[in-house]
């Protein structure tokens, strides 16, 4: 029998808990450690009774770190893990929108002679977009549309009552960099699309609160030497967090399975 890849899961909320459920019993992928802030340790122990749960990554015995926690966790846990030589899979791609942070992440991975993998998360066609970039892209536009409640606790609340919106309302228009910085829990996709395509400053983003939708709807329109495409995803949000699409969980699990599969797709 082959020994399983020993995973440390950073973050154990809506995504992390679902990832744990999907990996349960997997002979090739075993979550041996869970890292959360001190006030979340008790609930993480319930979700991962067989794992070592704490506020810091174990010093040894980890083959792969998977981040499903939020932007701050990249600085706190992913950067040091990479520098130590542990490969990392990252969901909070929007963290790379902070000036110089992508370079910092790359430098840590290079120093550790390892790799950081950014998952596609809630969006598709990242393969097509990244391939199209090689031929040259002219424009990439991303629109994120979510129900008003998904924008609670964000700058979208300033000057408006989200609960009282009668019609769709554009809450942000600007670059992917600004979107990802202003909406760290809602615009990771904007950062992912831009990193695969035209970059954080040239990718145009619109974010919309729409009382007529119950889904997280992501649209990408890209044009370039390859031709053009329009993609619309109508994602179901996770019950545990309306900001987050269920597809993000499946994308993380796919990335993990691909790391150990004999045939990866
Ligand atoms: N790439 C993508 O398409 C998407 C990415 N995301 C990212 O995933 C993150 C997690 O999403 P959810 O699970 O829905 O959020 P959540 O709020 O349900 O869970 C977050 C978890 O991380 C823990 N946490 C917070 N700060 C931490 C830190 N510094 N170190 C370790 N653990 C920490 C919390 O205690 C909690 O267990 C989001 O903040 C967002 O950055 C979310 C949706 C889509
Ligand atoms: O899960 C989603 O639909 C997208 C999301 O929150 C993000 O881009 O951060």
Tab-separated table of C-alpha atoms and ligand atoms in Angstrom:
chain	number	residue	atom	x	y	z
A	1	UNK	CA	0.000	0.000	0.000
A	2	UNK	CA	1.311	3.495	-0.824
A	3	UNK	CA	1.661	5.988	1.989
A	4	UNK	CA	-0.840	8.846	1.759
A	5	UNK	CA	0.187	12.451	1.153
A	6	UNK	CA	0.060	14.141	4.563
A	7	UNK	CA	-1.906	17.373	4.295
A	8	UNK	CA	-2.076	20.360	6.643
A	9	UNK	CA	-5.335	22.229	6.103
A	10	UNK	CA	-5.126	25.942	6.946
A	11	UNK	CA	-8.653	27.207	7.691
A	12	UNK	CA	-11.606	25.060	8.633
A	13	UNK	CA	-14.696	27.071	7.746
A	14	UNK	CA	-17.189	26.561	4.922
A	15	UNK	CA	-14.576	25.377	2.387
A	16	UNK	CA	-12.260	23.557	4.792
A	17	UNK	CA	-15.036	21.537	6.432
A	18	UNK	CA	-16.383	20.423	3.060
A	19	UNK	CA	-12.878	19.520	1.841
A	20	UNK	CA	-12.440	17.381	4.986
A	21	UNK	CA	-15.715	15.596	4.250
A	22	UNK	CA	-14.758	14.859	0.639
A	23	UNK	CA	-11.277	13.611	1.562
A	24	UNK	CA	-12.547	11.413	4.396
A	25	UNK	CA	-11.335	7.844	3.848
A	26	UNK	CA	-9.210	8.758	0.797
A	27	UNK	CA	-6.301	6.309	0.760
A	28	UNK	CA	-3.976	8.749	-1.048
A	29	UNK	CA	-4.728	12.054	0.726
A	30	UNK	CA	-4.859	12.359	4.501
A	31	UNK	CA	-5.467	15.566	6.444
A	32	UNK	CA	-3.138	15.086	9.419
A	33	UNK	CA	-3.173	18.683	10.703
A	34	UNK	CA	-5.610	21.607	10.787
A	35	UNK	CA	-4.465	25.176	11.470
A	36	UNK	CA	-6.965	27.796	12.678
A	37	UNK	CA	-6.915	30.830	15.013
A	38	UNK	CA	-7.141	29.987	18.737
A	39	UNK	CA	-10.865	30.810	18.947
A	40	UNK	CA	-11.673	28.298	16.197
A	41	UNK	CA	-9.717	25.336	17.586
A	42	UNK	CA	-12.656	23.703	19.383
A	43	UNK	CA	-14.894	23.681	16.286
A	44	UNK	CA	-12.013	22.490	14.072
A	45	UNK	CA	-11.430	19.559	16.474
A	46	UNK	CA	-15.059	18.520	15.936
A	47	UNK	CA	-14.670	18.722	12.141
A	48	UNK	CA	-11.325	16.880	12.113
A	49	UNK	CA	-11.234	14.575	15.157
A	50	UNK	CA	-8.316	12.517	13.802
A	51	UNK	CA	-6.062	15.465	12.929
A	52	UNK	CA	-3.636	17.484	15.025
A	53	UNK	CA	-5.390	20.852	15.497
A	54	UNK	CA	-3.557	24.037	16.466
A	55	UNK	CA	-2.727	27.623	15.580
A	56	UNK	CA	0.599	26.873	13.909
A	57	UNK	CA	1.722	24.412	11.272
A	58	UNK	CA	3.502	21.362	12.692
A	59	UNK	CA	7.271	21.672	12.274
A	60	UNK	CA	7.540	18.291	10.494
A	61	UNK	CA	5.498	15.506	8.959
A	62	UNK	CA	3.608	17.580	6.364
A	63	UNK	CA	3.882	16.914	2.622
A	64	UNK	CA	1.426	19.543	1.406
A	65	UNK	CA	-0.255	22.658	2.829
A	66	UNK	CA	-3.740	23.603	1.639
A	67	UNK	CA	-4.990	27.112	2.418
A	68	UNK	CA	-8.766	27.700	2.701
A	69	UNK	CA	-8.623	30.444	5.321
A	70	UNK	CA	-8.395	33.992	3.932
A	71	UNK	CA	-5.780	36.485	2.782
A	72	UNK	CA	-3.984	36.881	6.128
A	73	UNK	CA	-3.265	33.154	6.342
A	74	UNK	CA	-1.031	33.318	3.265
A	75	UNK	CA	1.431	35.645	4.968
A	76	UNK	CA	1.125	33.814	8.283
A	77	UNK	CA	1.352	30.177	7.197
A	78	UNK	CA	1.876	29.737	3.449
A	79	UNK	CA	4.985	31.920	3.029
A	80	UNK	CA	6.944	30.181	5.821
A	81	UNK	CA	5.826	26.720	4.645
A	82	UNK	CA	7.046	27.456	1.114
A	83	UNK	CA	10.360	28.785	2.394
A	84	UNK	CA	10.768	25.510	4.336
A	85	UNK	CA	10.224	23.573	1.105
A	86	UNK	CA	6.614	22.409	1.589
A	87	UNK	CA	4.415	22.809	-1.506
A	88	UNK	CA	1.223	24.801	-0.980
A	89	UNK	CA	-2.204	24.938	-2.623
A	90	UNK	CA	-3.900	28.320	-2.228
A	91	UNK	CA	-7.592	29.297	-2.438
A	92	UNK	CA	-7.304	32.936	-1.302
A	93	UNK	CA	-5.820	34.074	-4.593
A	94	UNK	CA	-6.916	37.664	-3.982
A	95	UNK	CA	-4.043	37.994	-1.505
A	96	UNK	CA	-1.766	38.313	-4.529
A	97	UNK	CA	-3.369	41.677	-5.336
A	98	UNK	CA	-1.359	43.433	-2.595
A	99	UNK	CA	1.612	45.220	-4.154
A	100	UNK	CA	4.655	42.947	-4.339
A	101	UNK	CA	2.903	39.969	-2.751
A	102	UNK	CA	2.915	37.694	-5.805
A	103	UNK	CA	6.672	38.273	-6.076
A	104	UNK	CA	7.064	37.504	-2.353
A	105	UNK	CA	5.167	34.226	-2.772
A	106	UNK	CA	7.245	33.278	-5.798
A	107	UNK	CA	10.478	34.114	-3.979
A	108	UNK	CA	9.479	31.971	-0.970
A	109	UNK	CA	8.663	29.020	-3.242
A	110	UNK	CA	11.921	29.459	-5.160
A	111	UNK	CA	13.898	29.646	-1.902
A	112	UNK	CA	12.261	26.414	-0.724
A	113	UNK	CA	12.719	24.804	-4.186
A	114	UNK	CA	9.013	24.070	-4.237
A	115	UNK	CA	5.801	25.357	-5.823
A	116	UNK	CA	2.675	27.274	-4.868
A	117	UNK	CA	-0.453	26.296	-6.790
A	118	UNK	CA	-3.324	28.757	-7.137
A	119	UNK	CA	-6.614	26.935	-7.587
A	120	UNK	CA	-9.203	28.052	-10.147
A	121	UNK	CA	-11.778	28.042	-7.330
A	122	UNK	CA	-15.227	29.331	-8.216
A	123	UNK	CA	-14.370	30.118	-11.835
A	124	UNK	CA	-13.775	28.032	-14.963
A	125	UNK	CA	-11.818	28.497	-18.189
A	126	UNK	CA	-8.620	29.491	-16.384
A	127	UNK	CA	-6.817	26.954	-18.600
A	128	UNK	CA	-8.219	28.595	-21.758
A	129	UNK	CA	-7.434	32.104	-20.535
A	130	UNK	CA	-3.853	31.247	-19.505
A	131	UNK	CA	-3.291	29.543	-22.856
A	132	UNK	CA	-4.804	32.490	-24.753
A	133	UNK	CA	-2.409	34.842	-22.945
A	134	UNK	CA	0.503	33.149	-24.700
A	135	UNK	CA	-0.885	34.277	-28.063
A	136	UNK	CA	-1.724	37.757	-26.709
A	137	UNK	CA	-4.901	39.095	-25.064
A	138	UNK	CA	-6.592	42.393	-25.969
A	139	UNK	CA	-9.252	42.619	-23.289
A	140	UNK	CA	-10.592	40.663	-20.341
A	141	UNK	CA	-13.715	41.677	-18.438
A	142	UNK	CA	-15.025	39.956	-15.320
A	143	UNK	CA	-18.465	40.469	-13.774
A	144	UNK	CA	-19.382	39.005	-10.386
A	145	UNK	CA	-23.070	38.948	-9.453
A	146	UNK	CA	-24.232	37.729	-6.059
A	147	UNK	CA	-27.371	38.043	-3.910
A	148	UNK	CA	-27.325	41.117	-1.608
A	149	UNK	CA	-26.698	39.003	1.527
A	150	UNK	CA	-23.388	37.776	0.035
A	151	UNK	CA	-22.106	41.386	0.185
A	152	UNK	CA	-22.798	41.822	3.920
A	153	UNK	CA	-19.759	42.976	5.869
A	154	UNK	CA	-18.148	44.541	2.780
A	155	UNK	CA	-17.791	48.136	1.494
A	156	UNK	CA	-20.968	47.462	-0.550
A	157	UNK	CA	-22.899	48.295	2.638
A	158	UNK	CA	-21.614	51.860	2.698
A	159	UNK	CA	-24.433	54.257	1.814
A	160	UNK	CA	-26.976	51.537	1.036
A	161	UNK	CA	-29.225	49.045	2.780
A	162	UNK	CA	-28.433	45.749	1.061
A	163	UNK	CA	-31.573	44.128	2.491
A	164	UNK	CA	-33.764	46.764	0.847
A	165	UNK	CA	-32.342	46.606	-2.712
A	166	UNK	CA	-35.215	46.390	-5.200
A	167	UNK	CA	-33.094	45.895	-8.299
A	168	UNK	CA	-29.586	44.929	-9.379
A	169	UNK	CA	-27.007	47.442	-8.212
A	170	UNK	CA	-23.416	47.852	-9.378
A	171	UNK	CA	-21.427	48.076	-6.151
A	172	UNK	CA	-17.959	48.262	-7.694
A	173	UNK	CA	-16.394	49.063	-11.044
A	174	UNK	CA	-12.626	49.188	-11.512
A	175	UNK	CA	-9.499	47.073	-11.762
A	176	UNK	CA	-9.136	43.501	-10.527
A	177	UNK	CA	-6.464	44.698	-8.098
A	178	UNK	CA	-8.836	47.178	-6.407
A	179	UNK	CA	-11.673	44.629	-6.403
A	180	UNK	CA	-9.585	41.920	-4.736
A	181	UNK	CA	-8.240	44.327	-2.106
A	182	UNK	CA	-11.645	45.848	-1.283
A	183	UNK	CA	-13.578	42.548	-1.353
A	184	UNK	CA	-11.146	39.912	-0.010
A	185	UNK	CA	-13.878	37.310	0.575
A	186	UNK	CA	-15.804	38.008	-2.631
A	187	UNK	CA	-13.329	38.873	-5.376
A	188	UNK	CA	-10.712	36.127	-5.321
A	189	UNK	CA	-12.079	35.142	-8.715
A	190	UNK	CA	-11.305	38.621	-10.058
A	191	UNK	CA	-7.683	38.114	-9.015
A	192	UNK	CA	-7.531	34.591	-10.477
A	193	UNK	CA	-8.924	35.728	-13.842
A	194	UNK	CA	-6.464	38.601	-13.961
A	195	UNK	CA	-3.414	36.558	-12.949
A	196	UNK	CA	-4.226	34.028	-15.679
A	197	UNK	CA	-4.940	36.743	-18.224
A	198	UNK	CA	-4.164	40.451	-18.563
A	199	UNK	CA	-2.908	41.142	-15.061
A	200	UNK	CA	-4.362	42.835	-11.992
A	201	UNK	CA	-4.388	46.378	-13.381
A	202	UNK	CA	-5.684	45.782	-16.916
A	203	UNK	CA	-8.536	43.382	-16.078
A	204	UNK	CA	-11.808	45.286	-15.781
A	205	UNK	CA	-14.165	44.205	-13.012
A	206	UNK	CA	-17.799	44.871	-12.172
A	207	UNK	CA	-19.393	43.581	-8.957
A	208	UNK	CA	-23.178	43.496	-8.665
A	209	UNK	CA	-25.622	42.913	-5.803
A	210	UNK	CA	-28.733	41.391	-7.356
A	211	UNK	CA	-31.880	40.603	-5.346
A	212	UNK	CA	-33.186	38.599	-8.329
A	213	UNK	CA	-30.470	35.929	-8.106
A	214	UNK	CA	-29.935	33.140	-5.591
A	215	UNK	CA	-26.643	32.117	-7.191
A	216	UNK	CA	-23.106	33.444	-7.460
A	217	UNK	CA	-22.923	34.295	-11.161
A	218	UNK	CA	-19.473	34.837	-12.654
A	219	UNK	CA	-18.993	36.054	-16.228
A	220	UNK	CA	-15.701	36.338	-18.109
A	221	UNK	CA	-15.417	37.904	-21.563
A	222	UNK	CA	-12.004	37.640	-23.215
A	223	UNK	CA	-10.669	38.693	-26.607
A	224	UNK	CA	-7.273	38.213	-28.165
A	225	UNK	CA	-5.222	36.595	-30.910
A	226	UNK	CA	-6.843	33.222	-30.118
A	227	UNK	CA	-10.349	34.574	-30.847
A	228	UNK	CA	-12.804	35.253	-28.038
A	229	UNK	CA	-14.892	33.552	-25.387
A	230	UNK	CA	-17.703	34.364	-23.000
A	231	UNK	CA	-18.124	32.209	-19.924
A	232	UNK	CA	-20.981	32.319	-17.435
A	233	UNK	CA	-20.909	30.256	-14.257
A	234	UNK	CA	-24.099	30.020	-12.147
A	235	UNK	CA	-22.662	28.695	-8.927
A	236	UNK	CA	-24.614	27.457	-5.940
A	237	UNK	CA	-23.367	29.105	-2.738
A	238	UNK	CA	-22.358	26.950	0.230
A	239	UNK	CA	-25.037	26.853	2.949
A	240	UNK	CA	-22.325	27.603	5.535
A	241	UNK	CA	-21.161	30.774	3.730
A	242	UNK	CA	-23.265	32.560	1.068
A	243	UNK	CA	-20.171	34.436	-0.151
A	244	UNK	CA	-18.537	31.176	-1.262
A	245	UNK	CA	-19.495	28.930	-4.184
A	246	UNK	CA	-19.593	25.153	-3.672
A	247	UNK	CA	-17.421	24.807	-6.793
A	248	UNK	CA	-14.489	26.261	-4.820
A	249	UNK	CA	-14.536	23.131	-2.638
A	250	UNK	CA	-14.597	20.823	-5.661
A	251	UNK	CA	-11.803	22.826	-7.279
A	252	UNK	CA	-9.617	22.389	-4.168
A	253	UNK	CA	-10.313	18.650	-4.014
A	254	UNK	CA	-9.616	18.308	-7.745
A	255	UNK	CA	-6.262	20.047	-7.297
A	256	UNK	CA	-5.365	17.682	-4.453
A	257	UNK	CA	-6.462	14.543	-6.316
A	258	UNK	CA	-4.499	15.638	-9.391
A	259	UNK	CA	-1.328	15.832	-7.316
A	260	UNK	CA	-1.498	12.119	-6.513
A	261	UNK	CA	-3.308	10.703	-9.551
A	262	UNK	CA	-1.438	8.683	-12.189
A	263	UNK	CA	-3.526	10.490	-14.806
A	264	UNK	CA	-4.335	14.110	-14.017
A	265	UNK	CA	-7.127	16.156	-15.634
B	1	LIG	N1	-10.593	31.183	-5.189
B	1	LIG	C1	-11.908	31.251	-5.033
B	1	LIG	O1	-12.677	31.105	-5.988
B	1	LIG	C2	-12.472	31.497	-3.674
B	1	LIG	C3	-11.652	31.710	-2.600
B	1	LIG	N2	-12.172	31.911	-1.362
B	1	LIG	C4	-11.229	32.152	-0.258
B	1	LIG	O2	-11.364	31.141	0.704
B	1	LIG	C5	-11.427	31.723	2.001
B	1	LIG	C6	-12.192	30.815	2.920
B	1	LIG	O3	-13.537	30.726	2.518
B	1	LIG	P1	-14.663	30.097	3.475
B	1	LIG	O4	-14.259	28.740	3.910
B	1	LIG	O5	-15.953	30.269	2.772
B	1	LIG	O6	-14.579	31.104	4.730
B	1	LIG	P2	-15.023	30.860	6.223
B	1	LIG	O7	-15.100	32.200	6.845
B	1	LIG	O8	-16.204	29.965	6.292
B	1	LIG	O9	-13.787	30.053	6.874
B	1	LIG	C7	-12.534	30.612	7.102
B	1	LIG	C8	-11.743	29.677	8.019
B	1	LIG	O10	-10.401	30.122	8.113
B	1	LIG	C9	-10.038	30.316	9.480
B	1	LIG	N3	-9.054	31.401	9.517
B	1	LIG	C10	-9.247	32.729	9.424
B	1	LIG	N4	-8.066	33.384	9.457
B	1	LIG	C11	-7.115	32.434	9.570
B	1	LIG	C12	-5.696	32.466	9.650
B	1	LIG	N5	-5.016	33.623	9.620
B	1	LIG	N6	-5.023	31.288	9.752
B	1	LIG	C13	-5.692	30.109	9.779
B	1	LIG	N7	-7.028	30.021	9.698
B	1	LIG	C14	-7.733	31.170	9.593
B	1	LIG	C15	-11.344	30.601	10.191
B	1	LIG	O11	-11.253	30.307	11.572
B	1	LIG	C16	-12.263	29.613	9.455
B	1	LIG	O12	-12.064	28.312	9.963
B	1	LIG	C17	-12.071	33.107	1.757
B	1	LIG	O13	-11.712	34.041	2.765
B	1	LIG	C18	-11.502	33.491	0.424
B	1	LIG	O14	-10.259	34.183	0.612
B	1	LIG	C19	-13.514	31.875	-1.136
B	1	LIG	C20	-14.373	31.674	-2.186
B	1	LIG	C21	-13.932	31.495	-3.544
B	2	LIG	O1	-17.156	31.753	-4.342
B	2	LIG	C1	-17.396	32.615	-5.198
B	2	LIG	O2	-18.423	32.604	-5.887
B	2	LIG	C2	-16.386	33.674	-5.524
B	2	LIG	C3	-15.813	34.339	-4.388
B	2	LIG	O3	-16.319	34.348	-3.290
B	2	LIG	C4	-14.573	35.046	-4.634
B	2	LIG	O4	-14.258	35.339	-5.800
B	2	LIG	O5	-13.889	35.341	-3.651
